[in-house]
Coordinates of C-alpha atoms in Angstrom, one line a residue:
X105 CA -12.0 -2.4 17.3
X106 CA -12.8 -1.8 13.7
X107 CA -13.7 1.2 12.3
X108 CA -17.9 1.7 10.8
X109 CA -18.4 4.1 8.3
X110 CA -21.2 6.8 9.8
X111 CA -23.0 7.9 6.7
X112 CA -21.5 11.2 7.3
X113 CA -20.0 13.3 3.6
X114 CA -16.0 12.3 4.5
X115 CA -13.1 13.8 1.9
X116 CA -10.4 11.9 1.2
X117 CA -6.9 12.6 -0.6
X118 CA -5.1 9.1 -1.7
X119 CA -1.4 11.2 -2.4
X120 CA 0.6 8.3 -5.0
X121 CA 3.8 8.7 -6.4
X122 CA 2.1 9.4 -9.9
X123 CA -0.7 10.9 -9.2
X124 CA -3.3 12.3 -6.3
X125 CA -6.9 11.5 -6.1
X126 CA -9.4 13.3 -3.9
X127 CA -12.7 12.0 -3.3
X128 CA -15.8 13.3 -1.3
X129 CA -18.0 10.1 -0.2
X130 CA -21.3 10.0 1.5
X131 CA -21.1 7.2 3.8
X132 CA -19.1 4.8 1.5
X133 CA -20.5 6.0 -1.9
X134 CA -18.1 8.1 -3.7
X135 CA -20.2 11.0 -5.2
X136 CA -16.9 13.2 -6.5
X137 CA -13.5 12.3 -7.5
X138 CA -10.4 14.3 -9.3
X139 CA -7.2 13.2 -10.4
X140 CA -4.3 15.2 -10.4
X141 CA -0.9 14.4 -11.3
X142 CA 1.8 14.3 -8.8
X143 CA 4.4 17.2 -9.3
X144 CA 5.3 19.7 -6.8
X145 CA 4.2 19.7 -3.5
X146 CA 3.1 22.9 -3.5
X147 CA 1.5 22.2 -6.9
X148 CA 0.0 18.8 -5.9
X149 CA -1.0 19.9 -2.5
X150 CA -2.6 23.1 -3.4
X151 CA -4.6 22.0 -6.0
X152 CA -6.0 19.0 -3.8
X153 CA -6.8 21.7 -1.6
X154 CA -8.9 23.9 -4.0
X155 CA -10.6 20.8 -5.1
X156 CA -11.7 20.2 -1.6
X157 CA -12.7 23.9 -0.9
X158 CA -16.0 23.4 -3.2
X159 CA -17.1 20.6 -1.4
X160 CA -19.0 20.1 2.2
X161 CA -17.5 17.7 4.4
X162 CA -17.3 16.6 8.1
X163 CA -13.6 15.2 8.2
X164 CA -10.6 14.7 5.9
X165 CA -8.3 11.3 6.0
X166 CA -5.5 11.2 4.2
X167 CA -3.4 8.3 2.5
X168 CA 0.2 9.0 1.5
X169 CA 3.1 7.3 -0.3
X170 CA 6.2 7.4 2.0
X171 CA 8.1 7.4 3.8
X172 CA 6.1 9.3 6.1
X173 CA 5.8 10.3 9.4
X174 CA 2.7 9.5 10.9
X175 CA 3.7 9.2 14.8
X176 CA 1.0 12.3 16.0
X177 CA 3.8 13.0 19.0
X178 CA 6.3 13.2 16.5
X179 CA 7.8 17.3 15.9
X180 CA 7.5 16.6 12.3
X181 CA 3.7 14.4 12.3
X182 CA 2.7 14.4 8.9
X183 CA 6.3 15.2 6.9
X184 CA 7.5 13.0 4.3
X185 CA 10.9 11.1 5.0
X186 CA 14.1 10.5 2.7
X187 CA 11.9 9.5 0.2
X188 CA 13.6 9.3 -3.6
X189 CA 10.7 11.4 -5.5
X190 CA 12.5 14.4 -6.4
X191 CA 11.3 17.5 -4.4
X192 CA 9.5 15.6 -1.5
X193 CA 11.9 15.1 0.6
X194 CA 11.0 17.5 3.8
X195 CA 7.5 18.0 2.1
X196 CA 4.3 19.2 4.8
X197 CA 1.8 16.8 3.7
X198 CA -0.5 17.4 6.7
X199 CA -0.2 20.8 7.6
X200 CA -1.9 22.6 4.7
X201 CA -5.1 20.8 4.6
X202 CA -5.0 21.2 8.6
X203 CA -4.5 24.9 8.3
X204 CA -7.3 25.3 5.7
X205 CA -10.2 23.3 7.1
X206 CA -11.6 23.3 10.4
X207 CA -12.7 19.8 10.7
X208 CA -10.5 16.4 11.9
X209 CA -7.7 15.3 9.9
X210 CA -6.2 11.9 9.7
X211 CA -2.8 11.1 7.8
X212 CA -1.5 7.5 7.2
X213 CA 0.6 5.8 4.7
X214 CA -1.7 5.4 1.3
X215 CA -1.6 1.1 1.6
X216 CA -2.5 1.4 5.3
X217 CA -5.5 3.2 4.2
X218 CA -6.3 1.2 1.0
X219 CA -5.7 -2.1 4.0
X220 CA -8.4 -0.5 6.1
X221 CA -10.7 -0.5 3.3
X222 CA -10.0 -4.1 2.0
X223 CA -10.2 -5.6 5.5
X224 CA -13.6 -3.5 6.4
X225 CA -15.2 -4.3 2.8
X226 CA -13.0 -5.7 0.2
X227 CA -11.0 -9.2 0.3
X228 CA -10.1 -8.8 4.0
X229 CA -13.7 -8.7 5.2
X230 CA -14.3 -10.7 8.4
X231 CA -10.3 -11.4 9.0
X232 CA -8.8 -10.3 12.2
X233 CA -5.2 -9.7 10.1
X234 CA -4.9 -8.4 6.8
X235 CA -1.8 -7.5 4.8
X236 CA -2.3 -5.3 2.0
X237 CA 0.3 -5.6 -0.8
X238 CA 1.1 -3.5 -3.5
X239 CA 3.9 -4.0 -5.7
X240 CA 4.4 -1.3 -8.8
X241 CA 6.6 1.3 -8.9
X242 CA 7.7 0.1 -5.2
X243 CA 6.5 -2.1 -2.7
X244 CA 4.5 -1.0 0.1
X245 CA 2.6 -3.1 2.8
X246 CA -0.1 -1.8 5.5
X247 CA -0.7 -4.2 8.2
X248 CA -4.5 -3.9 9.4
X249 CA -5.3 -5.6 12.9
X250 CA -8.9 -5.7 14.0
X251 CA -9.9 -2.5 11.3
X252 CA -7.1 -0.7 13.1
X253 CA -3.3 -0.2 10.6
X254 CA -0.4 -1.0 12.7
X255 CA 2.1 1.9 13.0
X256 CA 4.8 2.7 15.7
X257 CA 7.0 5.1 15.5
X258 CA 7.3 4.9 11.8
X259 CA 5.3 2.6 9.6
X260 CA 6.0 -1.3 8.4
X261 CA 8.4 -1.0 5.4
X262 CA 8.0 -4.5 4.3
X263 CA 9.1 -3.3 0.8
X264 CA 12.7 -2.8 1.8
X265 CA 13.1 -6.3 3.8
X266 CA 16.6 -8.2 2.6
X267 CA 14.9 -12.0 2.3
X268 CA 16.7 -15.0 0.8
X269 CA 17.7 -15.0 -2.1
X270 CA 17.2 -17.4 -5.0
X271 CA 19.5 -20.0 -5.9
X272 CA 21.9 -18.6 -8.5
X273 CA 20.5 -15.3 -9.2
X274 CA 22.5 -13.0 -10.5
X275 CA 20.7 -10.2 -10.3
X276 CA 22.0 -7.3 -7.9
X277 CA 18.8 -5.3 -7.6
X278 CA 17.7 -1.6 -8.3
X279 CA 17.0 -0.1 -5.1
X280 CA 18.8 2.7 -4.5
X281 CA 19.0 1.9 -0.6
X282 CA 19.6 -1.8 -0.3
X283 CA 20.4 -3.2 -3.8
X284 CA 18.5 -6.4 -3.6
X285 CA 16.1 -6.1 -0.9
X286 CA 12.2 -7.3 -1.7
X287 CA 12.0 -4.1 -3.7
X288 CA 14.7 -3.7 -5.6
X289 CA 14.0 -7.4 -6.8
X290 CA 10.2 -7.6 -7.8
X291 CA 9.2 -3.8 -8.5
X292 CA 8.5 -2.8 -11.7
X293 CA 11.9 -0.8 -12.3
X294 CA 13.6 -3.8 -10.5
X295 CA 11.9 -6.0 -13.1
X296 CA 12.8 -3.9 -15.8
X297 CA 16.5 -3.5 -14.7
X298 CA 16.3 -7.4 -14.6
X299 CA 15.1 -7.8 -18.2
X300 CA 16.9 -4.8 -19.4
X301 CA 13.0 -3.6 -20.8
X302 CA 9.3 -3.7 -20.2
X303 CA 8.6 -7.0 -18.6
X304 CA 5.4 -7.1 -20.0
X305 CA 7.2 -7.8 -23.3
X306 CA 9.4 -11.1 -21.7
X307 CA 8.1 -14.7 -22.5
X308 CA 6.4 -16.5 -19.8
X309 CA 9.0 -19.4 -20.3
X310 CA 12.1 -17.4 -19.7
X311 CA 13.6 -18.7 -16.7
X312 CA 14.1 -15.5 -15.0
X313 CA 10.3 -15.2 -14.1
X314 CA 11.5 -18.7 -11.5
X315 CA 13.4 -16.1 -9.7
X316 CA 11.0 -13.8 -9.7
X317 CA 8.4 -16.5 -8.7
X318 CA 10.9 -17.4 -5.8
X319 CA 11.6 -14.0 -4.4
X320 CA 7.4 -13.3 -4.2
X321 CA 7.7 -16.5 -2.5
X322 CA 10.1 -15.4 0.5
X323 CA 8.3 -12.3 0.6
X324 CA 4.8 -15.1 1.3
X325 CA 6.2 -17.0 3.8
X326 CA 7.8 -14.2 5.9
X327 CA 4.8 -12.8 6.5
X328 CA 3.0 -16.0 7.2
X329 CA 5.8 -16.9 9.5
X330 CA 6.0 -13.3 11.6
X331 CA 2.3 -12.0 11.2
X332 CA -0.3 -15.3 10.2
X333 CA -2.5 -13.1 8.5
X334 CA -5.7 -14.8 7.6
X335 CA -5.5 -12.8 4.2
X336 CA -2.1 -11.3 1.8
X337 CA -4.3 -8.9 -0.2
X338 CA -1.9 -7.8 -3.4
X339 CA -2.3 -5.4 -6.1
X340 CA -0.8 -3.0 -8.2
X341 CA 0.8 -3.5 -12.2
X342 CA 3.4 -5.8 -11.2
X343 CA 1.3 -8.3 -9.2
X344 CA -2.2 -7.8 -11.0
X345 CA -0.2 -8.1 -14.8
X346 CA 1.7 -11.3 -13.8
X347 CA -1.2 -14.3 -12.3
X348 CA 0.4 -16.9 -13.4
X349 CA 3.9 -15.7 -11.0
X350 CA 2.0 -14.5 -8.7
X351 CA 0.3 -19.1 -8.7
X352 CA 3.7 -20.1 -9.1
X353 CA 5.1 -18.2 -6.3
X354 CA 2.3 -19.1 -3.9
X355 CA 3.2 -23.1 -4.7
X356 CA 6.6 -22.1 -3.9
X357 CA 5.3 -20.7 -0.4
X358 CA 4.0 -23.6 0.5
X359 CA 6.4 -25.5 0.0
X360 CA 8.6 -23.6 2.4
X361 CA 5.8 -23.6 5.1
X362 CA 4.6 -27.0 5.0
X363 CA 7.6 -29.0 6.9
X364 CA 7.3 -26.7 9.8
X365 CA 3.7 -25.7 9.7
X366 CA 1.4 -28.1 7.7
X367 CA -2.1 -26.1 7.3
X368 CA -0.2 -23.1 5.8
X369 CA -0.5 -26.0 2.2
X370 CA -0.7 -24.7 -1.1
X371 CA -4.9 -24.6 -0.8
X372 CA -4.6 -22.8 2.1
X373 CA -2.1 -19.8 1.0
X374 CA -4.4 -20.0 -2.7
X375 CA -7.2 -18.8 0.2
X376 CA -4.9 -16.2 2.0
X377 CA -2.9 -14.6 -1.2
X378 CA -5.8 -12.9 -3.0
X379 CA -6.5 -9.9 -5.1
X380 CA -8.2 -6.9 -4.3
X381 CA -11.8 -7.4 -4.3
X382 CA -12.2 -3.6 -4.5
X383 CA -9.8 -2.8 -7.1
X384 CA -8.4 0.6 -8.0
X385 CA -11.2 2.4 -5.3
X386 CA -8.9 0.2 -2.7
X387 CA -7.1 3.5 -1.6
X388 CA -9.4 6.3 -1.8
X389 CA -12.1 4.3 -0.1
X390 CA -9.2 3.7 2.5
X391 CA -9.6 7.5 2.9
X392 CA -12.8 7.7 4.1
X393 CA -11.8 5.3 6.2
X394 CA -8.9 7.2 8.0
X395 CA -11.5 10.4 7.9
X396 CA -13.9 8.8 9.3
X397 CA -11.2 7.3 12.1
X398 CA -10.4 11.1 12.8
X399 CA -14.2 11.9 13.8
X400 CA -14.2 9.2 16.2
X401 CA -10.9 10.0 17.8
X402 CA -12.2 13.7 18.1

């Protein structure tokens, strides 16, 4: 059951590793926005919460980088994990706006909620399953079924899945967790690590953009294989400032598809791997979103 937006004035707090944005929206027009940079958590948090004080609003949703805990019977609902940003670890994400406002509040991770937004309105529209992708400074993945992000009692982590890797690469990969898993191969500090510099700066030609091509490619036909989405919606830097990997790898998918499962062809996946139609208002529209979620579930 998918989620309408009411018309009601919804606030929403997109929490990134870089910086926050809160928004106030009436219905799904976003009448107020501030950025504020990501430091502290009592920093960050507070001031997103003074923001919010001037405004008038029926419910807040919120969209977090993670890990998080968003399990509601869960002791510590709403606390980020072992995450590597220095200082969050342990952080209340939740609990302070609950405290302060006495309306609904709804936490999920910040690409479930930009997901909820793409499927409702964006690239995902009229698709049962949607994947939203964003590969940057990580890689994160929110699953959307039927309007509805899939959670359990974490959240997908598709960004730290060990895949196959490509035939004679060297490369041992930058996360700090798993080496080479699908993060610590095509992030932007992976890619950097890999190039020994800004990738943005590497010729198309060099060969190591095949691996790079190849590893996006595993990452495709995984999730085709386990979820059949009827749309890969990806974004971010590293996907958005690289088209012509992101063609290459989707060839590539096919071609690992095909023998087993012919309509997943290279038209078919040029269909299914897509941008996001709504760009950079992807996650805090995903906000309203999850507000909006916690009015109906009150």
């Amino acid at each position: 059951m998918s989620i309408t937006i009411s018309g009601r004035r919804l606030a929403g707090v997109e929490l990134g590793g870089t910086k926050a944005i809160v928004v106030v929206a009436d219905g799904l027009d976003i009448v107020e926005r501030v950025t504020i940079p990501t430091t502290t958590p009592d920093e960050t948090l507070g001031r997103a919460i003074d923001v919010l004080a001037k405004w008038q609003f029926d419910a807040i949703g919120i969209g977090s980088f993670g890990p998080v805990r968003v399990n509601p019977g869960a002791a510590d609902f709403g606390t980020i994990l072992d995450t590597p940003k220095p200082g969050w670890r342990g952080a209340k994400v939740l609990a302070p706006f609950a405290e302060r406002f006495d309306c609904p509040v709804a936490l999920d991770t910040d690409v479930n909620a930009a997901g909820m937004a793409e499927a409702a309105v964006g690239a995902g529209r009229g698709c049962r399953t949607v994947v939203y992708l964003t590969v940057g400074t990580g890689v994160g993945a929110g699953i959307v079924v039927d309007g509805r992000p899939v959670t359990g009692r974490l959240h997908p982590e598709l960004g730290h899945l060990s895949l196959r890797r490509a035939a004679g690469d060297g490369f041992a990969g930058s996360c700090p967790f798993h080496r080479d898993c699908i993060e610590g191969l095509i992030s932007g500090p992976a890619l950097a690590a890999r190039f020994g510099g800004n990738p943005v700066d590497v010729d198309r030609a060099d060969t190591r953009w095949d691996m790079v091509a190849q590893d996006f490619a595993e990452l495709f036909a995984m999730l085709m294989f386990t979820l059949s989405p009827e749309r890969i919606v990806i974004g971010g830097s590293v996907a958005l400032g690289q088209p012509d990997v992101m063609a290459r790898a989707t060839v590539a998918a096919a071609d690992r598809l095909t023998g087993y499962i012919p309509d997943y062809d290279a038209a078919a996946l040029k269909q299914i791997v897509v941008p996001p139609a709504l760009g950079h208002d992807a996650g805090p529209l995903g906000t309203i979103f999850l507000a909006e979620s916690a009015l109906q579930s009150r």
